[in-house]
PDB file of C-alpha atoms in Angstrom:
ATOM      1  CA  MET A 428       0.000   0.000   0.000  1.00 55.00           C
ATOM      2  CA  SER A 429       1.361   3.442  -0.927  1.00 64.00           C
ATOM      3  CA  GLN A 430       2.113   6.057   1.717  1.00 74.00           C
ATOM      4  CA  SER A 431      -0.899   8.192   0.759  1.00 71.00           C
ATOM      5  CA  ASN A 432      -3.212   5.187   0.773  1.00 77.00           C
ATOM      6  CA  THR A 433      -1.874   4.069   4.158  1.00 82.00           C
ATOM      7  CA  TYR A 434      -2.725   7.452   5.683  1.00 79.00           C
ATOM      8  CA  LYS A 435      -6.099   7.567   3.955  1.00 78.00           C
ATOM      9  CA  ALA A 436      -6.993   4.084   5.176  1.00 74.00           C
ATOM     10  CA  ALA A 437      -6.144   5.157   8.719  1.00 78.00           C
ATOM     11  CA  GLY A 438      -8.569   8.074   8.482  1.00 81.00           C
ATOM     12  CA  PHE A 439      -6.035  10.894   8.177  1.00 79.00           C
ATOM     13  CA  GLY A 440      -5.961  13.843   5.793  1.00 79.00           C
ATOM     14  CA  ALA A 441      -9.530  15.146   6.013  1.00 85.00           C
ATOM     15  CA  SER A 442     -10.102  18.800   5.183  1.00 93.00           C
ATOM     16  CA  VAL A 443     -10.179  21.376   7.949  1.00 93.00           C
ATOM     17  CA  PRO A 444     -13.382  23.413   8.262  1.00 93.00           C
ATOM     18  CA  ARG A 445     -12.838  27.144   7.965  1.00 97.00           C
ATOM     19  CA  GLY A 446     -14.593  29.514  10.311  1.00 96.00           C
ATOM     20  CA  THR A 447     -15.442  33.174   9.947  1.00 97.00           C
ATOM     21  CA  ARG A 448     -12.997  34.767  12.370  1.00 98.00           C
ATOM     22  CA  PRO A 449      -9.354  34.116  11.402  1.00 98.00           C
ATOM     23  CA  GLY A 450      -6.266  35.020  13.353  1.00 98.00           C
ATOM     24  CA  ILE A 451      -2.737  35.121  11.952  1.00 99.00           C
ATOM     25  CA  VAL A 452       0.079  33.751  14.105  1.00 99.00           C
ATOM     26  CA  VAL A 453       3.562  34.528  12.792  1.00 99.00           C
ATOM     27  CA  VAL A 454       6.009  32.250  14.582  1.00 98.00           C
ATOM     28  CA  ASP A 455       9.522  33.498  15.339  1.00 98.00           C
ATOM     29  CA  PHE A 456      10.192  35.609  12.280  1.00 98.00           C
ATOM     30  CA  SER A 457      12.697  37.473  14.442  1.00 98.00           C
ATOM     31  CA  TYR A 458      16.142  38.421  13.184  1.00 98.00           C
ATOM     32  CA  GLY A 459      17.683  35.462  14.987  1.00 98.00           C
ATOM     33  CA  PHE A 460      15.772  33.232  12.568  1.00 98.00           C
ATOM     34  CA  THR A 461      15.758  35.430   9.433  1.00 98.00           C
ATOM     35  CA  ASP A 462      19.107  37.260   9.280  1.00 97.00           C
ATOM     36  CA  LEU A 463      21.782  34.961   7.900  1.00 96.00           C
ATOM     37  CA  GLN A 464      24.527  36.675   9.888  1.00 96.00           C
ATOM     38  CA  TYR A 465      23.235  34.594  12.807  1.00 97.00           C
ATOM     39  CA  PRO A 466      23.870  30.811  12.785  1.00 95.00           C
ATOM     40  CA  THR A 467      20.332  30.128  14.051  1.00 94.00           C
ATOM     41  CA  ALA A 468      18.796  31.715  10.925  1.00 96.00           C
ATOM     42  CA  SER A 469      17.645  30.347   7.583  1.00 94.00           C
ATOM     43  CA  ASP A 470      16.944  32.051   4.260  1.00 95.00           C
ATOM     44  CA  ALA A 471      13.364  33.261   4.697  1.00 97.00           C
ATOM     45  CA  ALA A 472      13.167  36.259   2.344  1.00 97.00           C
ATOM     46  CA  ALA A 473      10.439  34.807   0.113  1.00 98.00           C
ATOM     47  CA  GLN A 474       8.460  33.487   3.074  1.00 98.00           C
ATOM     48  CA  LEU A 475       8.639  36.869   4.808  1.00 98.00           C
ATOM     49  CA  GLU A 476       7.253  38.624   1.735  1.00 98.00           C
ATOM     50  CA  LYS A 477       4.325  36.241   1.415  1.00 98.00           C
ATOM     51  CA  THR A 478       3.644  36.389   5.160  1.00 98.00           C
ATOM     52  CA  LYS A 479       3.536  40.190   4.971  1.00 98.00           C
ATOM     53  CA  ARG A 480       0.843  39.985   2.276  1.00 98.00           C
ATOM     54  CA  ILE A 481      -1.304  37.781   4.506  1.00 98.00           C
ATOM     55  CA  CYS A 482      -0.765  39.978   7.567  1.00 98.00           C
ATOM     56  CA  ASP A 483      -1.618  43.138   5.633  1.00 98.00           C
ATOM     57  CA  ALA A 484      -4.803  41.587   4.239  1.00 98.00           C
ATOM     58  CA  ALA A 485      -5.947  40.288   7.631  1.00 98.00           C
ATOM     59  CA  ARG A 486      -5.166  43.532   9.426  1.00 98.00           C
ATOM     60  CA  ALA A 487      -7.077  45.554   6.818  1.00 98.00           C
ATOM     61  CA  LYS A 488     -10.181  43.504   7.630  1.00 97.00           C
ATOM     62  CA  GLY A 489      -9.780  43.863  11.369  1.00 98.00           C
ATOM     63  CA  TYR A 490      -8.515  40.354  12.069  1.00 98.00           C
ATOM     64  CA  PRO A 491      -5.787  39.919  14.680  1.00 98.00           C
ATOM     65  CA  VAL A 492      -2.159  39.508  13.669  1.00 98.00           C
ATOM     66  CA  ILE A 493       0.036  38.098  16.432  1.00 99.00           C
ATOM     67  CA  PHE A 494       3.803  37.643  16.334  1.00 99.00           C
ATOM     68  CA  THR A 495       5.864  35.368  18.551  1.00 98.00           C
ATOM     69  CA  THR A 496       9.494  35.545  19.554  1.00 98.00           C
ATOM     70  CA  ILE A 497      11.777  33.386  21.667  1.00 98.00           C
ATOM     71  CA  SER A 498      13.473  35.585  24.262  1.00 98.00           C
ATOM     72  CA  TYR A 499      15.440  34.542  27.328  1.00 98.00           C
ATOM     73  CA  HIS A 500      16.461  36.362  30.460  1.00 98.00           C
ATOM     74  CA  PRO A 501      20.180  35.745  31.155  1.00 97.00           C
ATOM     75  CA  GLY A 502      19.197  33.971  34.364  1.00 98.00           C
ATOM     76  CA  GLU A 503      17.349  31.297  32.358  1.00 98.00           C
ATOM     77  CA  LEU A 504      20.241  30.271  30.127  1.00 98.00           C
ATOM     78  CA  ASP A 505      21.897  27.755  32.455  1.00 97.00           C
ATOM     79  CA  ILE A 506      18.625  26.356  33.808  1.00 97.00           C
ATOM     80  CA  LEU A 507      16.261  25.528  30.952  1.00 97.00           C
ATOM     81  CA  PRO A 508      16.719  21.970  29.618  1.00 97.00           C
ATOM     82  CA  TRP A 509      15.984  22.916  25.985  1.00 96.00           C
ATOM     83  CA  LEU A 510      19.034  25.178  25.997  1.00 97.00           C
ATOM     84  CA  LYS A 511      21.200  22.234  26.952  1.00 97.00           C
ATOM     85  CA  LYS A 512      19.984  20.343  23.871  1.00 97.00           C
ATOM     86  CA  ALA A 513      19.639  23.272  21.447  1.00 96.00           C
ATOM     87  CA  THR A 514      22.577  25.354  22.619  1.00 97.00           C
ATOM     88  CA  GLY A 515      22.327  27.808  19.724  1.00 95.00           C
ATOM     89  CA  MET A 516      19.109  29.147  21.196  1.00 96.00           C
ATOM     90  CA  ARG A 517      21.139  30.617  24.065  1.00 97.00           C
ATOM     91  CA  ALA A 518      21.897  33.592  21.813  1.00 97.00           C
ATOM     92  CA  LEU A 519      18.237  34.670  21.887  1.00 98.00           C
ATOM     93  CA  VAL A 520      18.619  36.986  24.876  1.00 98.00           C
ATOM     94  CA  GLU A 521      16.099  39.695  25.686  1.00 98.00           C
ATOM     95  CA  GLY A 522      17.155  43.163  24.582  1.00 97.00           C
ATOM     96  CA  THR A 523      19.228  41.904  21.646  1.00 98.00           C
ATOM     97  CA  ARG A 524      18.451  42.349  17.950  1.00 98.00           C
ATOM     98  CA  LEU A 525      18.033  38.603  17.531  1.00 98.00           C
ATOM     99  CA  VAL A 526      14.691  38.604  19.380  1.00 98.00           C
ATOM    100  CA  GLU A 527      13.231  41.602  17.524  1.00 98.00           C
ATOM    101  CA  ILE A 528      10.594  40.879  14.860  1.00 98.00           C
ATOM    102  CA  ASP A 529      11.976  41.339  11.337  1.00 98.00           C
ATOM    103  CA  VAL A 530      10.533  44.537   9.822  1.00 98.00           C
ATOM    104  CA  ALA A 531      10.129  42.651   6.526  1.00 98.00           C
ATOM    105  CA  THR A 532       7.042  41.072   8.083  1.00 98.00           C
ATOM    106  CA  GLY A 533       5.370  44.485   8.007  1.00 98.00           C
ATOM    107  CA  ILE A 534       4.677  44.310  11.745  1.00 98.00           C
ATOM    108  CA  GLN A 535       2.585  47.226  13.009  1.00 98.00           C
ATOM    109  CA  PRO A 536       2.363  48.851  16.464  1.00 98.00           C
ATOM    110  CA  GLU A 537      -1.097  47.368  17.025  1.00 97.00           C
ATOM    111  CA  ASP A 538       0.107  43.795  16.459  1.00 98.00           C
ATOM    112  CA  ALA A 539       0.574  41.785  19.637  1.00 98.00           C
ATOM    113  CA  ILE A 540       3.935  40.136  20.347  1.00 98.00           C
ATOM    114  CA  VAL A 541       3.982  36.950  22.411  1.00 98.00           C
ATOM    115  CA  VAL A 542       7.239  36.069  24.163  1.00 98.00           C
ATOM    116  CA  LYS A 543       7.896  32.355  24.533  1.00 98.00           C
ATOM    117  CA  LYS A 544      10.585  30.109  25.965  1.00 97.00           C
ATOM    118  CA  GLY A 545      10.063  26.928  23.953  1.00 96.00           C
ATOM    119  CA  ALA A 546       8.866  25.579  20.630  1.00 97.00           C
ATOM    120  CA  SER A 547       5.092  25.959  20.912  1.00 98.00           C
ATOM    121  CA  SER A 548       3.734  29.493  20.804  1.00 98.00           C
ATOM    122  CA  PHE A 549       0.983  28.370  23.198  1.00 98.00           C
ATOM    123  CA  PHE A 550       3.047  26.857  25.989  1.00 97.00           C
ATOM    124  CA  GLY A 551       3.389  29.195  28.958  1.00 95.00           C
ATOM    125  CA  SER A 552       2.306  32.245  26.938  1.00 97.00           C
ATOM    126  CA  THR A 553      -0.613  34.619  26.453  1.00 98.00           C
ATOM    127  CA  LEU A 554      -1.377  33.422  22.913  1.00 98.00           C
ATOM    128  CA  ASN A 555      -4.502  31.412  23.684  1.00 98.00           C
ATOM    129  CA  ALA A 556      -5.946  34.278  25.731  1.00 98.00           C
ATOM    130  CA  LEU A 557      -5.304  36.713  22.891  1.00 98.00           C
ATOM    131  CA  LEU A 558      -6.942  34.456  20.302  1.00 98.00           C
ATOM    132  CA  THR A 559      -9.910  33.724  22.552  1.00 98.00           C
ATOM    133  CA  GLY A 560     -10.346  37.384  23.400  1.00 98.00           C
ATOM    134  CA  ALA A 561     -10.423  38.236  19.702  1.00 98.00           C
ATOM    135  CA  GLY A 562     -13.020  35.541  19.006  1.00 98.00           C
ATOM    136  CA  VAL A 563     -10.754  33.629  16.640  1.00 98.00           C
ATOM    137  CA  ASP A 564     -11.992  30.267  15.355  1.00 98.00           C
ATOM    138  CA  THR A 565      -9.400  29.561  12.639  1.00 98.00           C
ATOM    139  CA  VAL A 566      -5.657  30.099  13.040  1.00 98.00           C
ATOM    140  CA  VAL A 567      -3.287  30.663  10.127  1.00 99.00           C
ATOM    141  CA  VAL A 568       0.249  29.735  11.159  1.00 99.00           C
ATOM    142  CA  THR A 569       3.345  30.993   9.338  1.00 98.00           C
ATOM    143  CA  GLY A 570       6.973  31.383  10.386  1.00 98.00           C
ATOM    144  CA  ALA A 571      10.085  29.463  11.362  1.00 98.00           C
ATOM    145  CA  THR A 572      11.075  26.813  11.656  1.00 97.00           C
ATOM    146  CA  THR A 573       8.632  24.469   9.955  1.00 98.00           C
ATOM    147  CA  SER A 574       9.892  21.378  11.757  1.00 97.00           C
ATOM    148  CA  GLY A 575      10.244  23.054  15.143  1.00 97.00           C
ATOM    149  CA  CYS A 576       8.285  26.012  16.406  1.00 98.00           C
ATOM    150  CA  VAL A 577       5.749  26.076  13.552  1.00 98.00           C
ATOM    151  CA  ARG A 578       4.912  22.422  14.080  1.00 98.00           C
ATOM    152  CA  GLY A 579       4.789  22.823  17.870  1.00 98.00           C
ATOM    153  CA  THR A 580       2.410  25.756  17.478  1.00 98.00           C
ATOM    154  CA  VAL A 581       0.186  23.931  14.974  1.00 98.00           C
ATOM    155  CA  VAL A 582      -0.184  20.873  17.217  1.00 98.00           C
ATOM    156  CA  ASP A 583      -1.069  22.990  20.244  1.00 98.00           C
ATOM    157  CA  ALA A 584      -3.434  25.152  18.200  1.00 98.00           C
ATOM    158  CA  VAL A 585      -5.594  22.231  17.111  1.00 98.00           C
ATOM    159  CA  GLN A 586      -5.436  20.776  20.628  1.00 98.00           C
ATOM    160  CA  SER A 587      -6.657  24.140  21.923  1.00 98.00           C
ATOM    161  CA  GLY A 588      -9.772  23.938  19.759  1.00 98.00           C
ATOM    162  CA  TYR A 589      -8.857  25.932  16.653  1.00 98.00           C
ATOM    163  CA  ASN A 590      -9.117  25.022  13.005  1.00 98.00           C
ATOM    164  CA  VAL A 591      -5.588  25.413  11.624  1.00 98.00           C
ATOM    165  CA  LEU A 592      -4.277  26.423   8.202  1.00 98.00           C
ATOM    166  CA  VAL A 593      -0.586  26.443   7.197  1.00 98.00           C
ATOM    167  CA  PRO A 594       0.518  28.195   3.986  1.00 98.00           C
ATOM    168  CA  HIS A 595       3.618  26.221   3.054  1.00 98.00           C
ATOM    169  CA  ASP A 596       5.201  29.119   1.171  1.00 98.00           C
ATOM    170  CA  CYS A 597       5.152  31.187   4.376  1.00 98.00           C
ATOM    171  CA  CYS A 598       7.175  28.666   6.406  1.00 98.00           C
ATOM    172  CA  ALA A 599      10.966  28.463   6.512  1.00 98.00           C
ATOM    173  CA  ASP A 600      13.401  25.834   7.759  1.00 97.00           C
ATOM    174  CA  ARG A 601      17.129  25.154   7.744  1.00 94.00           C
ATOM    175  CA  ALA A 602      16.876  22.052   5.556  1.00 95.00           C
ATOM    176  CA  LYS A 603      14.437  20.805   2.929  1.00 96.00           C
ATOM    177  CA  ALA A 604      13.935  17.262   4.256  1.00 98.00           C
ATOM    178  CA  PRO A 605      12.537  18.211   7.699  1.00 97.00           C
ATOM    179  CA  HIS A 606      10.558  21.053   6.104  1.00 98.00           C
ATOM    180  CA  ASP A 607       8.857  18.730   3.623  1.00 98.00           C
ATOM    181  CA  ALA A 608       8.332  15.867   6.074  1.00 98.00           C
ATOM    182  CA  ASN A 609       6.729  18.044   8.700  1.00 98.00           C
ATOM    183  CA  LEU A 610       4.453  19.805   6.225  1.00 98.00           C
ATOM    184  CA  TYR A 611       3.265  16.382   5.044  1.00 97.00           C
ATOM    185  CA  ASP A 612       2.656  15.170   8.578  1.00 97.00           C
ATOM    186  CA  MET A 613       0.857  18.346   9.671  1.00 98.00           C
ATOM    187  CA  ASP A 614      -1.359  18.115   6.597  1.00 97.00           C
ATOM    188  CA  GLN A 615      -2.316  14.559   7.445  1.00 97.00           C
ATOM    189  CA  LYS A 616      -3.010  15.019  11.154  1.00 97.00           C
ATOM    190  CA  TYR A 617      -3.387  18.584  12.408  1.00 98.00           C
ATOM    191  CA  ALA A 618      -3.950  21.252   9.749  1.00 98.00           C
ATOM    192  CA  ASP A 619      -4.641  21.967   6.123  1.00 98.00           C
ATOM    193  CA  VAL A 620      -1.354  22.783   4.421  1.00 98.00           C
ATOM    194  CA  THR A 621      -2.121  25.218   1.628  1.00 98.00           C
ATOM    195  CA  ASP A 622      -0.464  28.298   0.114  1.00 98.00           C
ATOM    196  CA  SER A 623      -0.534  32.051   0.516  1.00 98.00           C
ATOM    197  CA  ASP A 624      -2.742  32.664  -2.522  1.00 98.00           C
ATOM    198  CA  ASP A 625      -5.418  30.380  -1.092  1.00 98.00           C
ATOM    199  CA  ILE A 626      -5.263  32.158   2.272  1.00 98.00           C
ATOM    200  CA  LEU A 627      -5.524  35.572   0.602  1.00 98.00           C
ATOM    201  CA  ASN A 628      -8.513  34.481  -1.471  1.00 98.00           C
ATOM    202  CA  TRP A 629     -10.202  33.089   1.662  1.00 98.00           C
ATOM    203  CA  LEU A 630      -9.597  36.283   3.627  1.00 98.00           C
ATOM    204  CA  ASP A 631     -10.984  38.310   0.734  1.00 98.00           C
ATOM    205  CA  SER A 632     -14.127  36.176   0.692  1.00 97.00           C
ATOM    206  CA  LEU A 633     -14.977  36.767   4.360  1.00 96.00           C
TER     207      LEU A 633
END
C-alpha cells in the first residue's frame, strides 16, 4: 500500500473546516531566525514577503495579527533543559536584535507580540488568551522553523480547539527534508497545508 493510501486508510488527511474569524500567528520571524549573519537563521526572504501579504490583508479587515518571539532572560540560560539540547538558542537573549521581529514582516504597532521560551507558541504564553479574546476560530500559522516552532504551534493550536491552516510558502526551515516531512505530517493530522494565494482568497471572501 502506498504512503498516501496508508494514511487515507487510517482516516487521516480530512479537510479542515474554515470559520469566519481568522487570526494570523507569525512564529519566530525574528532576526535570529531570518538574518543569515546569525547561525540560528535560515533564508526566509520569500516566506517573509508572502507572510507580509497575509498579515496586511488580515489587518485591513480587522482580524488579529500576532507575532511570537523566543526571548530569554540571562538567568534562564543555564537552567532551561531545551538550551542544553539546542545550545544555539542561548543567543536569543532579551534586549538583543536577535529577538526583535523582522521589519520585513510588516509588523505594526497594534500587532501583539507573544514572548515564549520553547517551541510551541501556546506553551506558557498569552497566545490562547489573545486568540480567545479576539473571538478567533481559525488560526493561520506561518513562520520558522517548519519542523520546530511552527509544528509545535500547529499541534497545540488544534489541541486548543482551533481550526488550523498552514501556507507552506510562508514557512521556513534550515533544511528541505525536515521542512517537507513536517508539512506532510501536519497536513495529514493537524492542519490543512495550503499556500498564501489560497489564504488571501479566503480572507478576501470573508
